[in-house]
Amino acid sequence: MDCLFCKIINGDIPSSKVYEDDTVFAFRDIEPQAPVHILIIPKIHIKSAAEITPENSSVVAHIFEVAAKIAESEGLTDGYRIVNNCGDSAGQTVKHLHFHLMGGREFTWPAG
Ligand code: AMP
Ligand code: ZN
């Protein structure tokens, strides 16, 4: 499959890995928008948040467990932001479900 993040999971494209288990992979964003900017993705190819179903949703719960662990290990004691861009108008550029975990600076709300 011609998917950038599937290739990163498989090791065909190098990444700065932060965490990996049977179902989840996390790596540093190549264009960080915050001092800590990590992408957390399911190992199964899900195109976007719009494709979450009763059959695959457990991996999303697990991603949020992993996010909390990573935030702690990155020292984000003061808070952090988890972002999902779903679809073109939201700015999703890679069509493999991913959650941006960002921290280490102040964030404004509402986001852009
Ligand atoms: P989105 O715009 O929500 O689809 O997010 C895609 C993210 O993937 C962007 O923040 C990019 O900087 C990031 N990205 C693209 N290619 C790579 C790569 N090879 N390694 C790490 N992050 C990447
Ligand atoms: Zn993929």
PDB file of C-alpha atoms and ligand atoms in Angstrom:
ATOM      1  CA  MET A   1       0.000   0.000   0.000  1.00  0.00           C
ATOM      2  CA  ASP A   2       1.322   3.422  -0.896  1.00  0.00           C
ATOM      3  CA  CYS A   3       0.995   4.962   2.551  1.00  0.00           C
ATOM      4  CA  LEU A   4       3.769   7.027   4.139  1.00  0.00           C
ATOM      5  CA  PHE A   5       2.892   6.060   7.700  1.00  0.00           C
ATOM      6  CA  CYS A   6       2.540   2.334   6.872  1.00  0.00           C
ATOM      7  CA  LYS A   7       6.068   2.587   5.406  1.00  0.00           C
ATOM      8  CA  ILE A   8       7.296   4.250   8.625  1.00  0.00           C
ATOM      9  CA  ILE A   9       5.715   1.468  10.722  1.00  0.00           C
ATOM     10  CA  ASN A  10       7.406  -1.150   8.512  1.00  0.00           C
ATOM     11  CA  GLY A  11      10.749   0.636   8.770  1.00  0.00           C
ATOM     12  CA  ASP A  12      10.905   1.283   5.007  1.00  0.00           C
ATOM     13  CA  ILE A  13      11.127   5.007   5.798  1.00  0.00           C
ATOM     14  CA  PRO A  14      13.210   6.060   8.825  1.00  0.00           C
ATOM     15  CA  SER A  15      11.609   7.841  11.750  1.00  0.00           C
ATOM     16  CA  SER A  16      12.509   9.030  15.193  1.00  0.00           C
ATOM     17  CA  LYS A  17      10.612   6.375  17.139  1.00  0.00           C
ATOM     18  CA  VAL A  18       9.334   7.222  20.601  1.00  0.00           C
ATOM     19  CA  TYR A  19       7.154   4.204  21.384  1.00  0.00           C
ATOM     20  CA  GLU A  20       5.983   0.953  19.807  1.00  0.00           C
ATOM     21  CA  ASP A  21       3.834  -1.990  20.868  1.00  0.00           C
ATOM     22  CA  ASP A  22       1.708  -4.592  19.075  1.00  0.00           C
ATOM     23  CA  THR A  23      -0.938  -2.134  17.883  1.00  0.00           C
ATOM     24  CA  VAL A  24       0.503   1.388  18.156  1.00  0.00           C
ATOM     25  CA  PHE A  25       3.548   3.286  16.853  1.00  0.00           C
ATOM     26  CA  ALA A  26       4.708   6.780  17.876  1.00  0.00           C
ATOM     27  CA  PHE A  27       7.412   8.966  16.346  1.00  0.00           C
ATOM     28  CA  ARG A  28       8.533  12.591  16.277  1.00  0.00           C
ATOM     29  CA  ASP A  29       6.940  14.874  13.687  1.00  0.00           C
ATOM     30  CA  ILE A  30       9.434  15.869  10.996  1.00  0.00           C
ATOM     31  CA  GLU A  31       8.151  19.479  11.094  1.00  0.00           C
ATOM     32  CA  PRO A  32       7.508  20.088  14.789  1.00  0.00           C
ATOM     33  CA  GLN A  33       4.990  22.778  15.716  1.00  0.00           C
ATOM     34  CA  ALA A  34       5.928  22.664  19.399  1.00  0.00           C
ATOM     35  CA  PRO A  35       9.009  21.662  21.427  1.00  0.00           C
ATOM     36  CA  VAL A  36       7.391  18.226  21.809  1.00  0.00           C
ATOM     37  CA  HIS A  37       5.456  17.098  18.718  1.00  0.00           C
ATOM     38  CA  ILE A  38       4.846  13.384  18.435  1.00  0.00           C
ATOM     39  CA  LEU A  39       2.542  11.481  16.084  1.00  0.00           C
ATOM     40  CA  ILE A  40       0.735   8.463  17.523  1.00  0.00           C
ATOM     41  CA  ILE A  41      -0.713   6.070  14.972  1.00  0.00           C
ATOM     42  CA  PRO A  42      -2.400   2.666  14.839  1.00  0.00           C
ATOM     43  CA  LYS A  43      -0.405  -0.071  13.129  1.00  0.00           C
ATOM     44  CA  ILE A  44      -3.496  -1.038  11.152  1.00  0.00           C
ATOM     45  CA  HIS A  45      -4.237   1.282   8.244  1.00  0.00           C
ATOM     46  CA  ILE A  46      -7.277   3.412   9.108  1.00  0.00           C
ATOM     47  CA  LYS A  47      -7.693   6.316   6.675  1.00  0.00           C
ATOM     48  CA  SER A  48      -9.021   8.900   9.106  1.00  0.00           C
ATOM     49  CA  ALA A  49     -11.140   9.451  12.203  1.00  0.00           C
ATOM     50  CA  ALA A  50     -14.167   9.172   9.908  1.00  0.00           C
ATOM     51  CA  GLU A  51     -13.300   5.477   9.419  1.00  0.00           C
ATOM     52  CA  ILE A  52     -13.429   4.543  13.105  1.00  0.00           C
ATOM     53  CA  THR A  53     -15.933   1.715  13.624  1.00  0.00           C
ATOM     54  CA  PRO A  54     -16.980  -0.632  16.435  1.00  0.00           C
ATOM     55  CA  GLU A  55     -14.505  -3.158  14.957  1.00  0.00           C
ATOM     56  CA  ASN A  56     -11.412  -0.924  15.129  1.00  0.00           C
ATOM     57  CA  SER A  57     -12.189   1.651  17.834  1.00  0.00           C
ATOM     58  CA  SER A  58     -10.330  -0.141  20.630  1.00  0.00           C
ATOM     59  CA  VAL A  59      -7.026   0.977  19.103  1.00  0.00           C
ATOM     60  CA  VAL A  60      -8.091   4.595  19.559  1.00  0.00           C
ATOM     61  CA  ALA A  61      -8.637   4.071  23.284  1.00  0.00           C
ATOM     62  CA  HIS A  62      -5.210   2.476  23.421  1.00  0.00           C
ATOM     63  CA  ILE A  63      -3.676   5.443  21.574  1.00  0.00           C
ATOM     64  CA  PHE A  64      -4.966   7.739  24.317  1.00  0.00           C
ATOM     65  CA  GLU A  65      -3.468   5.492  27.010  1.00  0.00           C
ATOM     66  CA  VAL A  66      -0.155   5.624  25.158  1.00  0.00           C
ATOM     67  CA  ALA A  67      -0.444   9.409  24.771  1.00  0.00           C
ATOM     68  CA  ALA A  68      -0.731   9.841  28.534  1.00  0.00           C
ATOM     69  CA  LYS A  69       2.345   7.665  29.076  1.00  0.00           C
ATOM     70  CA  ILE A  70       4.387   9.500  26.457  1.00  0.00           C
ATOM     71  CA  ALA A  71       3.327  12.903  27.812  1.00  0.00           C
ATOM     72  CA  GLU A  72       4.552  11.844  31.228  1.00  0.00           C
ATOM     73  CA  SER A  73       7.849  10.517  29.903  1.00  0.00           C
ATOM     74  CA  GLU A  74       8.374  13.722  27.882  1.00  0.00           C
ATOM     75  CA  GLY A  75       7.847  15.759  31.055  1.00  0.00           C
ATOM     76  CA  LEU A  76       4.663  17.502  29.910  1.00  0.00           C
ATOM     77  CA  THR A  77       3.420  18.006  33.463  1.00  0.00           C
ATOM     78  CA  ASP A  78       1.887  21.390  32.668  1.00  0.00           C
ATOM     79  CA  GLY A  79      -0.489  20.110  29.973  1.00  0.00           C
ATOM     80  CA  TYR A  80      -0.453  19.224  26.337  1.00  0.00           C
ATOM     81  CA  ARG A  81      -2.657  19.153  23.291  1.00  0.00           C
ATOM     82  CA  ILE A  82      -3.853  16.135  21.290  1.00  0.00           C
ATOM     83  CA  VAL A  83      -5.039  16.992  17.770  1.00  0.00           C
ATOM     84  CA  ASN A  84      -6.608  14.979  14.994  1.00  0.00           C
ATOM     85  CA  ASN A  85      -7.136  16.520  11.569  1.00  0.00           C
ATOM     86  CA  CYS A  86      -9.893  14.616   9.789  1.00  0.00           C
ATOM     87  CA  GLY A  87     -10.239  15.209   6.060  1.00  0.00           C
ATOM     88  CA  ASP A  88      -8.957  17.783   3.612  1.00  0.00           C
ATOM     89  CA  SER A  89     -10.645  20.909   4.956  1.00  0.00           C
ATOM     90  CA  ALA A  90      -9.273  20.146   8.428  1.00  0.00           C
ATOM     91  CA  GLY A  91      -5.763  19.898   6.964  1.00  0.00           C
ATOM     92  CA  GLN A  92      -5.244  16.130   7.007  1.00  0.00           C
ATOM     93  CA  THR A  93      -2.305  15.607   4.671  1.00  0.00           C
ATOM     94  CA  VAL A  94      -1.462  11.968   5.471  1.00  0.00           C
ATOM     95  CA  LYS A  95      -4.383   9.581   5.020  1.00  0.00           C
ATOM     96  CA  HIS A  96      -3.447   7.235   7.855  1.00  0.00           C
ATOM     97  CA  LEU A  97      -5.145   8.031  11.169  1.00  0.00           C
ATOM     98  CA  HIS A  98      -2.794   9.927  13.474  1.00  0.00           C
ATOM     99  CA  PHE A  99      -2.986  11.971  16.633  1.00  0.00           C
ATOM    100  CA  HIS A 100      -0.609  14.874  17.175  1.00  0.00           C
ATOM    101  CA  LEU A 101       0.652  15.042  20.764  1.00  0.00           C
ATOM    102  CA  MET A 102       2.088  18.510  21.298  1.00  0.00           C
ATOM    103  CA  GLY A 103       3.490  20.230  24.341  1.00  0.00           C
ATOM    104  CA  GLY A 104       6.215  22.386  25.782  1.00  0.00           C
ATOM    105  CA  ARG A 105       4.596  25.713  24.928  1.00  0.00           C
ATOM    106  CA  GLU A 106       1.346  27.620  25.448  1.00  0.00           C
ATOM    107  CA  PHE A 107      -1.525  26.967  23.029  1.00  0.00           C
ATOM    108  CA  THR A 108      -4.343  29.256  22.010  1.00  0.00           C
ATOM    109  CA  TRP A 109      -8.002  28.294  21.655  1.00  0.00           C
ATOM    110  CA  PRO A 110      -9.900  27.946  19.424  1.00  0.00           C
ATOM    111  CA  ALA A 111      -7.221  26.471  17.180  1.00  0.00           C
ATOM    112  CA  GLY A 112      -6.758  28.193  13.775  1.00  0.00           C
TER     113      GLY A 112
HETATM  114  P1  AMP B   1      -1.698  16.084   9.170  1.00  0.00           P
HETATM  115  O1  AMP B   1      -1.440  17.391   8.462  1.00  0.00           O
HETATM  116  O2  AMP B   1      -2.621  16.191  10.349  1.00  0.00           O
HETATM  117  O3  AMP B   1      -2.115  15.010   8.193  1.00  0.00           O
HETATM  118  O4  AMP B   1      -0.320  15.654   9.792  1.00  0.00           O
HETATM  119  C1  AMP B   1       0.676  15.015   9.081  1.00  0.00           C
HETATM  120  C2  AMP B   1       1.953  15.264   9.821  1.00  0.00           C
HETATM  121  O5  AMP B   1       2.916  14.342   9.381  1.00  0.00           O
HETATM  122  C3  AMP B   1       2.533  16.661   9.633  1.00  0.00           C
HETATM  123  O6  AMP B   1       2.633  17.318  10.884  1.00  0.00           O
HETATM  124  C4  AMP B   1       3.908  16.383   9.012  1.00  0.00           C
HETATM  125  O7  AMP B   1       4.904  17.271   9.463  1.00  0.00           O
HETATM  126  C5  AMP B   1       4.169  14.956   9.451  1.00  0.00           C
HETATM  127  N1  AMP B   1       5.088  14.197   8.602  1.00  0.00           N
HETATM  128  C6  AMP B   1       5.069  14.081   7.259  1.00  0.00           C
HETATM  129  N2  AMP B   1       6.038  13.263   6.832  1.00  0.00           N
HETATM  130  C7  AMP B   1       6.685  12.830   7.949  1.00  0.00           C
HETATM  131  C8  AMP B   1       7.790  11.972   8.186  1.00  0.00           C
HETATM  132  N3  AMP B   1       8.434  11.347   7.174  1.00  0.00           N
HETATM  133  N4  AMP B   1       8.196  11.779   9.455  1.00  0.00           N
HETATM  134  C9  AMP B   1       7.574  12.388  10.480  1.00  0.00           C
HETATM  135  N5  AMP B   1       6.500  13.194  10.323  1.00  0.00           N
HETATM  136  C10 AMP B   1       6.072  13.429   9.085  1.00  0.00           C
HETATM  137 ZN    ZN B   2      -1.175   3.494   6.297  1.00  0.00          ZN
END
